[in-house]
CSV table of N, CA and C and ligand atoms in Angstrom, one decimal:
chain,number,residue,atom,x,y,z
A,408,MET,N,23.0,111.6,66.4
A,408,MET,CA,23.9,111.6,65.3
A,408,MET,C,23.3,112.3,64.1
A,409,ALA,N,22.0,112.1,63.8
A,409,ALA,CA,21.4,112.7,62.7
A,409,ALA,C,21.5,114.2,62.7
A,410,ALA,N,21.5,114.8,63.9
A,410,ALA,CA,21.6,116.2,64.0
A,410,ALA,C,22.9,116.8,63.5
A,411,HIS,N,24.0,116.0,63.7
A,411,HIS,CA,25.3,116.5,63.3
A,411,HIS,C,25.6,116.1,61.8
A,412,LEU,N,25.2,114.9,61.5
A,412,LEU,CA,25.5,114.3,60.1
A,412,LEU,C,24.3,113.8,59.5
A,413,PRO,N,23.4,114.7,58.9
A,413,PRO,CA,22.2,114.2,58.4
A,413,PRO,C,22.3,113.2,57.2
A,414,ARG,N,23.4,113.2,56.5
A,414,ARG,CA,23.5,112.3,55.4
A,414,ARG,C,24.3,111.1,55.6
A,415,TRP,N,24.7,110.9,56.9
A,415,TRP,CA,25.5,109.7,57.2
A,415,TRP,C,24.7,108.6,57.9
A,416,SER,N,25.2,107.4,57.8
A,416,SER,CA,24.5,106.3,58.4
A,416,SER,C,25.3,105.6,59.5
A,417,PHE,N,24.7,104.8,60.3
A,417,PHE,CA,25.4,104.1,61.4
A,417,PHE,C,25.2,102.6,61.3
A,418,ASP,N,26.2,101.9,61.7
A,418,ASP,CA,26.1,100.4,61.6
A,418,ASP,C,27.0,99.8,62.7
A,419,LEU,N,26.9,98.5,62.9
A,419,LEU,CA,27.8,97.8,63.8
A,419,LEU,C,28.7,97.0,62.9
A,420,ASP,N,29.9,96.7,63.4
A,420,ASP,CA,30.8,95.9,62.6
A,420,ASP,C,31.4,94.8,63.5
A,421,GLN,N,32.3,94.0,62.9
A,421,GLN,CA,32.9,92.8,63.5
A,421,GLN,C,34.3,93.0,64.2
A,422,ALA,N,34.7,94.3,64.2
A,422,ALA,CA,36.1,94.6,64.6
A,422,ALA,C,36.3,94.1,66.1
A,423,ARG,N,37.5,93.7,66.3
A,423,ARG,CA,37.9,93.4,67.7
A,423,ARG,C,39.0,94.2,68.2
A,424,ALA,N,39.7,94.9,67.3
A,424,ALA,CA,40.9,95.6,67.7
A,424,ALA,C,40.6,97.1,68.0
A,425,ARG,N,39.5,97.6,67.5
A,425,ARG,CA,39.1,99.0,67.8
A,425,ARG,C,37.6,99.2,67.9
A,426,VAL,N,37.3,100.2,68.7
A,426,VAL,CA,35.8,100.4,69.1
A,426,VAL,C,35.1,100.9,67.9
A,427,GLY,N,35.6,102.1,67.3
A,427,GLY,CA,34.8,102.7,66.3
A,427,GLY,C,35.6,103.0,65.0
A,428,CYS,N,34.9,103.3,64.0
A,428,CYS,CA,35.5,103.6,62.7
A,428,CYS,C,34.7,104.6,61.9
A,429,CYS,N,35.4,105.5,61.2
A,429,CYS,CA,34.7,106.5,60.4
A,429,CYS,C,35.0,106.2,59.0
A,430,HIS,N,34.0,105.7,58.2
A,430,HIS,CA,34.2,105.4,56.8
A,430,HIS,C,33.8,106.6,55.9
A,431,TYR,N,34.9,107.4,55.6
A,431,TYR,CA,34.6,108.7,55.0
A,431,TYR,C,34.0,108.5,53.6
A,432,ALA,N,34.5,107.6,52.8
A,432,ALA,CA,33.9,107.5,51.5
A,432,ALA,C,32.5,107.0,51.5
A,433,ASP,N,32.2,106.2,52.4
A,433,ASP,CA,30.8,105.6,52.5
A,433,ASP,C,29.8,106.5,53.3
A,434,HIS,N,30.4,107.5,53.9
A,434,HIS,CA,29.5,108.4,54.8
A,434,HIS,C,28.9,107.5,55.9
A,435,LYS,N,29.7,106.7,56.5
A,435,LYS,CA,29.1,105.8,57.5
A,435,LYS,C,30.1,105.7,58.7
A,436,ILE,N,29.4,105.6,59.9
A,436,ILE,CA,30.2,105.4,61.1
A,436,ILE,C,29.8,104.0,61.7
A,437,THR,N,30.8,103.2,62.1
A,437,THR,CA,30.5,101.9,62.6
A,437,THR,C,31.2,101.8,64.0
A,438,LEU,N,30.5,101.0,64.9
A,438,LEU,CA,31.1,100.6,66.1
A,438,LEU,C,31.2,99.1,66.2
A,439,SER,N,32.1,98.6,66.9
A,439,SER,CA,32.3,97.1,67.0
A,439,SER,C,31.2,96.5,67.9
A,440,ARG,N,30.5,95.5,67.3
A,440,ARG,CA,29.4,94.9,68.1
A,440,ARG,C,30.0,94.0,69.2
A,441,HIS,N,31.3,93.6,69.1
A,441,HIS,CA,31.9,92.8,70.2
A,441,HIS,C,32.4,93.7,71.3
A,442,LEU,N,32.7,95.0,71.0
A,442,LEU,CA,33.3,95.8,72.1
A,442,LEU,C,32.3,96.7,72.8
A,443,VAL,N,31.2,97.2,72.0
A,443,VAL,CA,30.3,98.1,72.6
A,443,VAL,C,29.5,97.5,73.8
A,444,VAL,N,29.4,96.2,73.8
A,444,VAL,CA,28.7,95.5,74.9
A,444,VAL,C,29.4,95.7,76.2
A,445,HIS,N,30.7,96.0,76.2
A,445,HIS,CA,31.5,96.2,77.4
A,445,HIS,C,31.5,97.7,77.8
A,446,LEU,N,30.8,98.5,77.1
A,446,LEU,CA,30.8,100.0,77.4
A,446,LEU,C,29.5,100.4,78.0
A,447,SER,N,29.5,101.4,78.9
A,447,SER,CA,28.3,102.0,79.4
A,447,SER,C,27.6,102.8,78.3
A,448,ALA,N,26.4,103.2,78.5
A,448,ALA,CA,25.7,104.0,77.5
A,448,ALA,C,26.4,105.3,77.3
A,449,ALA,N,26.9,105.9,78.4
A,449,ALA,CA,27.6,107.2,78.3
A,449,ALA,C,28.9,107.0,77.5
A,450,GLU,N,29.6,105.8,77.6
A,450,GLU,CA,30.8,105.6,76.9
A,450,GLU,C,30.5,105.3,75.4
A,451,VAL,N,29.4,104.7,75.1
A,451,VAL,CA,29.0,104.5,73.7
A,451,VAL,C,28.8,105.9,73.1
A,452,ASP,N,28.1,106.8,73.8
A,452,ASP,CA,27.9,108.1,73.3
A,452,ASP,C,29.2,108.8,73.0
A,453,GLN,N,30.2,108.7,73.9
A,453,GLN,CA,31.5,109.3,73.7
A,453,GLN,C,32.2,108.7,72.4
A,454,ALA,N,32.1,107.4,72.3
A,454,ALA,CA,32.7,106.7,71.2
A,454,ALA,C,32.1,107.2,69.8
A,455,LEU,N,30.8,107.4,69.9
A,455,LEU,CA,30.1,108.0,68.7
A,455,LEU,C,30.6,109.4,68.4
A,456,LEU,N,30.7,110.2,69.4
A,456,LEU,CA,31.1,111.6,69.2
A,456,LEU,C,32.5,111.7,68.7
A,457,HIS,N,33.4,110.7,69.1
A,457,HIS,CA,34.8,110.7,68.6
A,457,HIS,C,34.7,110.5,67.1
A,458,GLU,N,33.9,109.6,66.6
A,458,GLU,CA,33.8,109.3,65.2
A,458,GLU,C,33.1,110.4,64.4
A,459,ILE,N,32.1,111.0,65.0
A,459,ILE,CA,31.4,112.1,64.4
A,459,ILE,C,32.4,113.2,64.2
A,460,ALA,N,33.2,113.5,65.2
A,460,ALA,CA,34.2,114.5,65.0
A,460,ALA,C,35.1,114.2,63.8
A,461,HIS,N,35.5,112.9,63.6
A,461,HIS,CA,36.3,112.6,62.5
A,461,HIS,C,35.5,112.9,61.2
A,462,ALA,N,34.2,112.6,61.2
A,462,ALA,CA,33.4,112.8,60.0
A,462,ALA,C,33.4,114.3,59.7
A,463,LEU,N,33.2,115.2,60.7
A,463,LEU,CA,33.2,116.6,60.5
A,463,LEU,C,34.5,117.2,60.1
A,464,ALA,N,35.6,116.7,60.7
A,464,ALA,CA,36.9,117.3,60.5
A,464,ALA,C,37.5,116.8,59.2
A,465,GLY,N,37.1,115.6,58.7
A,465,GLY,CA,37.6,115.1,57.5
A,465,GLY,C,38.8,114.2,57.7
A,466,HIS,N,39.0,113.3,56.7
A,466,HIS,CA,40.0,112.3,56.8
A,466,HIS,C,41.4,112.8,57.1
A,467,ARG,N,41.8,113.9,56.5
A,467,ARG,CA,43.1,114.4,56.6
A,467,ARG,C,43.4,115.0,57.9
A,468,ALA,N,42.4,115.4,58.6
A,468,ALA,CA,42.6,116.1,59.9
A,468,ALA,C,43.3,115.1,61.0
A,469,GLY,N,43.1,113.8,60.8
A,469,GLY,CA,43.6,112.8,61.7
A,469,GLY,C,43.0,113.2,63.1
A,470,HIS,N,43.9,113.1,64.1
A,470,HIS,CA,43.5,113.6,65.4
A,470,HIS,C,44.2,114.9,65.8
A,471,GLY,N,44.4,115.7,64.7
A,471,GLY,CA,45.0,117.0,64.8
A,471,GLY,C,44.0,118.1,65.3
A,472,PRO,N,44.5,119.4,65.2
A,472,PRO,CA,43.7,120.5,65.8
A,472,PRO,C,42.3,120.6,65.3
A,473,GLN,N,42.1,120.3,64.0
A,473,GLN,CA,40.7,120.4,63.5
A,473,GLN,C,39.8,119.4,64.1
A,474,TRP,N,40.3,118.2,64.2
A,474,TRP,CA,39.5,117.1,64.8
A,474,TRP,C,39.3,117.5,66.3
A,475,ARG,N,40.3,118.0,67.0
A,475,ARG,CA,40.1,118.3,68.4
A,475,ARG,C,39.1,119.4,68.6
A,476,ARG,N,39.1,120.4,67.7
A,476,ARG,CA,38.1,121.5,67.8
A,476,ARG,C,36.7,120.9,67.6
A,477,ALA,N,36.5,120.1,66.6
A,477,ALA,CA,35.2,119.5,66.3
A,477,ALA,C,34.8,118.6,67.5
A,478,ALA,N,35.7,117.8,68.0
A,478,ALA,CA,35.4,116.9,69.1
A,478,ALA,C,34.9,117.8,70.4
A,479,ALA,N,35.7,118.8,70.6
A,479,ALA,CA,35.3,119.7,71.8
A,479,ALA,C,34.0,120.3,71.6
A,480,ARG,N,33.6,120.8,70.4
A,480,ARG,CA,32.3,121.4,70.2
A,480,ARG,C,31.2,120.4,70.4
A,481,LEU,N,31.5,119.1,70.1
A,481,LEU,CA,30.4,118.1,70.3
A,481,LEU,C,30.3,117.7,71.7
A,482,GLY,N,31.3,118.0,72.5
A,482,GLY,CA,31.2,117.6,73.9
A,482,GLY,C,32.0,116.3,74.2
A,483,TYR,N,32.9,116.0,73.3
A,483,TYR,CA,33.7,114.8,73.5
A,483,TYR,C,34.8,115.1,74.5
A,484,THR,N,34.9,114.2,75.5
A,484,THR,CA,35.8,114.4,76.6
A,484,THR,C,36.9,113.4,76.7
A,485,GLY,N,36.8,112.4,75.8
A,485,GLY,CA,37.8,111.3,75.8
A,485,GLY,C,39.1,111.7,75.1
A,486,ARG,N,39.9,110.7,74.9
A,486,ARG,CA,41.2,110.9,74.3
A,486,ARG,C,41.2,110.5,72.8
A,487,ARG,N,42.5,110.5,72.3
A,487,ARG,CA,42.6,110.3,70.9
A,487,ARG,C,42.2,108.9,70.4
A,488,THR,N,42.2,108.0,71.4
A,488,THR,CA,41.8,106.6,71.1
A,488,THR,C,40.7,106.2,72.0
A,489,VAL,N,39.8,105.4,71.5
A,489,VAL,CA,38.7,104.9,72.3
A,489,VAL,C,39.0,103.4,72.6
A,490,ALA,N,39.0,103.0,73.8
A,490,ALA,CA,39.3,101.6,74.1
A,490,ALA,C,38.5,101.1,75.3
A,491,VAL,N,38.3,99.8,75.3
A,491,VAL,CA,37.6,99.2,76.4
A,491,VAL,C,38.7,98.8,77.4
A,492,PRO,N,38.5,99.2,78.7
A,492,PRO,CA,39.5,98.8,79.7
A,492,PRO,C,39.7,97.3,79.7
A,493,ALA,N,41.0,96.9,79.6
A,493,ALA,CA,41.3,95.5,79.4
A,493,ALA,C,40.6,94.6,80.4
A,494,ALA,N,40.5,95.0,81.7
A,494,ALA,CA,40.0,94.2,82.7
A,494,ALA,C,38.5,93.8,82.4
A,495,ARG,N,37.8,94.6,81.7
A,495,ARG,CA,36.4,94.3,81.3
A,495,ARG,C,36.3,93.2,80.3
A,496,LEU,N,37.4,93.1,79.5
A,496,LEU,CA,37.3,92.1,78.4
A,496,LEU,C,37.7,90.7,79.0
A,497,GLN,N,38.2,90.7,80.2
A,497,GLN,CA,38.6,89.4,80.8
A,497,GLN,C,37.4,88.6,81.2
A,498,ALA,N,37.3,87.4,80.9
A,498,ALA,CA,36.3,86.5,81.4
A,498,ALA,C,36.4,86.4,82.9
A,499,ARG,N,35.3,86.4,83.6
A,499,ARG,CA,35.3,86.5,85.1
A,499,ARG,C,35.4,85.2,85.8
A,500,TRP,N,35.1,84.1,85.1
A,500,TRP,CA,35.1,82.8,85.8
A,500,TRP,C,36.4,82.1,85.4
A,501,LEU,N,37.1,81.7,86.5
A,501,LEU,CA,38.5,81.1,86.3
A,501,LEU,C,38.5,79.7,87.0
A,502,ALA,N,39.1,78.8,86.3
A,502,ALA,CA,39.4,77.4,86.9
A,502,ALA,C,40.8,77.1,86.6
A,503,ARG,N,41.4,76.4,87.6
A,503,ARG,CA,42.8,76.0,87.5
A,503,ARG,C,43.0,74.6,88.0
A,504,CYS,N,43.5,73.7,87.2
A,504,CYS,CA,43.7,72.3,87.6
A,504,CYS,C,45.0,72.3,88.5
A,505,PRO,N,45.2,71.2,89.2
A,505,PRO,CA,46.3,71.1,90.1
A,505,PRO,C,47.7,71.2,89.4
A,506,HIS,N,47.6,70.9,88.1
A,506,HIS,CA,48.9,71.1,87.3
A,506,HIS,C,49.0,72.5,86.7
A,507,GLY,N,48.1,73.4,87.0
A,507,GLY,CA,48.3,74.8,86.6
A,507,GLY,C,47.7,75.1,85.3
A,508,HIS,N,46.9,74.2,84.6
A,508,HIS,CA,46.3,74.6,83.4
A,508,HIS,C,45.1,75.5,83.8
A,509,GLU,N,45.0,76.7,83.1
A,509,GLU,CA,44.0,77.7,83.4
A,509,GLU,C,42.9,77.8,82.3
A,510,TYR,N,41.7,78.0,82.8
A,510,TYR,CA,40.5,78.1,81.9
A,510,TYR,C,39.7,79.4,82.3
A,511,ARG,N,39.3,80.1,81.3
A,511,ARG,CA,38.4,81.3,81.6
A,511,ARG,C,37.2,81.2,80.8
A,512,ARG,N,36.1,81.6,81.5
A,512,ARG,CA,34.8,81.7,80.8
A,512,ARG,C,34.1,82.9,81.2
A,513,HIS,N,33.2,83.5,80.3
A,513,HIS,CA,32.4,84.7,80.6
A,513,HIS,C,31.3,84.3,81.5
A,514,ARG,N,30.8,83.1,81.4
A,514,ARG,CA,29.7,82.6,82.2
A,514,ARG,C,30.1,81.3,83.0
A,515,ARG,N,29.5,81.1,84.1
A,515,ARG,CA,29.9,79.9,84.8
A,515,ARG,C,29.3,78.7,84.1
A,516,PRO,N,30.2,77.7,83.7
A,516,PRO,CA,29.7,76.6,82.9
A,516,PRO,C,28.8,75.8,83.8
A,517,SER,N,27.7,75.2,83.1
A,517,SER,CA,26.7,74.5,83.9
A,517,SER,C,27.0,73.0,83.9
A,518,THR,N,27.9,72.5,83.1
A,518,THR,CA,28.2,71.1,83.2
A,518,THR,C,29.6,70.9,83.7
A,519,VAL,N,29.8,69.7,84.3
A,519,VAL,CA,31.2,69.4,84.8
A,519,VAL,C,32.1,69.2,83.7
A,520,ALA,N,33.3,69.9,83.8
A,520,ALA,CA,34.3,69.7,82.7
A,520,ALA,C,35.6,69.3,83.4
A,521,TYR,N,36.4,68.5,82.7
A,521,TYR,CA,37.7,68.0,83.2
A,521,TYR,C,38.8,68.7,82.5
A,522,CYS,N,39.9,68.9,83.1
A,522,CYS,CA,41.1,69.5,82.5
A,522,CYS,C,41.5,68.6,81.3
A,523,ARG,N,41.5,69.1,80.1
A,523,ARG,CA,41.7,68.3,79.0
A,523,ARG,C,43.1,67.7,78.9
A,524,PRO,N,44.1,68.5,78.9
A,524,PRO,CA,45.5,67.9,78.7
A,524,PRO,C,45.7,66.9,79.8
A,525,CYS,N,45.2,67.1,81.0
A,525,CYS,CA,45.5,66.1,82.1
A,525,CYS,C,44.7,64.9,81.9
A,526,SER,N,43.4,65.0,81.4
A,526,SER,CA,42.6,63.8,81.2
A,526,SER,C,43.2,63.0,80.1
A,527,GLN,N,43.9,63.6,79.2
A,527,GLN,CA,44.5,62.8,78.1
A,527,GLN,C,45.7,62.0,78.7
A,528,ARG,N,46.2,62.4,79.8
A,528,ARG,CA,47.2,61.6,80.5
A,528,ARG,C,46.6,60.7,81.5
A,529,GLY,N,45.3,60.6,81.6
A,529,GLY,CA,44.7,59.7,82.6
A,529,GLY,C,44.4,60.3,83.9
A,530,GLU,N,44.6,61.6,84.1
A,530,GLU,CA,44.3,62.3,85.4
A,530,GLU,C,43.1,63.1,85.2
A,531,TRP,N,42.0,62.8,85.9
A,531,TRP,CA,40.7,63.4,85.7
A,531,TRP,C,40.5,64.5,86.8
A,532,PHE,N,40.7,65.7,86.5
A,532,PHE,CA,40.5,66.8,87.4
A,532,PHE,C,39.2,67.6,87.0
A,533,ALA,N,38.2,67.5,87.9
A,533,ALA,CA,37.0,68.3,87.6
A,533,ALA,C,37.3,69.7,87.9
A,534,LEU,N,37.0,70.6,86.9
A,534,LEU,CA,37.4,72.0,87.0
A,534,LEU,C,36.4,72.7,88.0
A,535,GLU,N,37.0,73.4,88.9
A,535,GLU,CA,36.2,74.2,89.9
A,535,GLU,C,36.3,75.7,89.6
A,536,TRP,N,35.2,76.3,89.4
A,536,TRP,CA,35.1,77.7,88.9
A,536,TRP,C,35.1,78.6,90.0
A,537,THR,N,35.9,79.7,89.9
A,537,THR,CA,35.8,80.8,90.9
A,537,THR,C,35.5,82.1,90.2
A,538,ASP,N,34.7,82.9,90.8
A,538,ASP,CA,34.3,84.2,90.3
A,538,ASP,C,35.3,85.3,90.5
A,539,GLN,N,36.0,85.8,89.5
A,539,GLN,CA,37.0,86.8,89.6
A,539,GLN,C,36.4,88.2,89.4
A,540,GLY,N,35.1,88.3,89.1
A,540,GLY,CA,34.6,89.5,88.7
A,540,GLY,C,34.3,90.5,89.7
B,2079,ZN,ZN1,40.0,108.7,66.1
B,2080,ZN,ZN1,45.6,70.1,83.9
């Protein structure tokens, strides 16, 4: 990035709705710390190139021809928006109680858990986790 934008800085942010952001006034590019973990290294590179192209083309260019030219010169091959495939954001461990209450976790829980709404009615269903990943 320094090669293209020597006076710009890079940071991570807390966004959940979009992967990257170009802060024109601050001369800064940020990527979401929550979403980049779901991207491959090559995809992170592409997300950065997308934002670098914004920095080079300027705020007013939007995703118009100037931005597209800058993006193509940088080797950006993605689209006008950068997104994490929805399936990757889904937690892979799924449990369902006999009454149909569903639970999802990113990691397999190590302790026994009971379906909460059912246990409040006096039915204790130990949740059984299946790997959907
Ligand atoms: Zn964009
Ligand atoms: Zn239940």
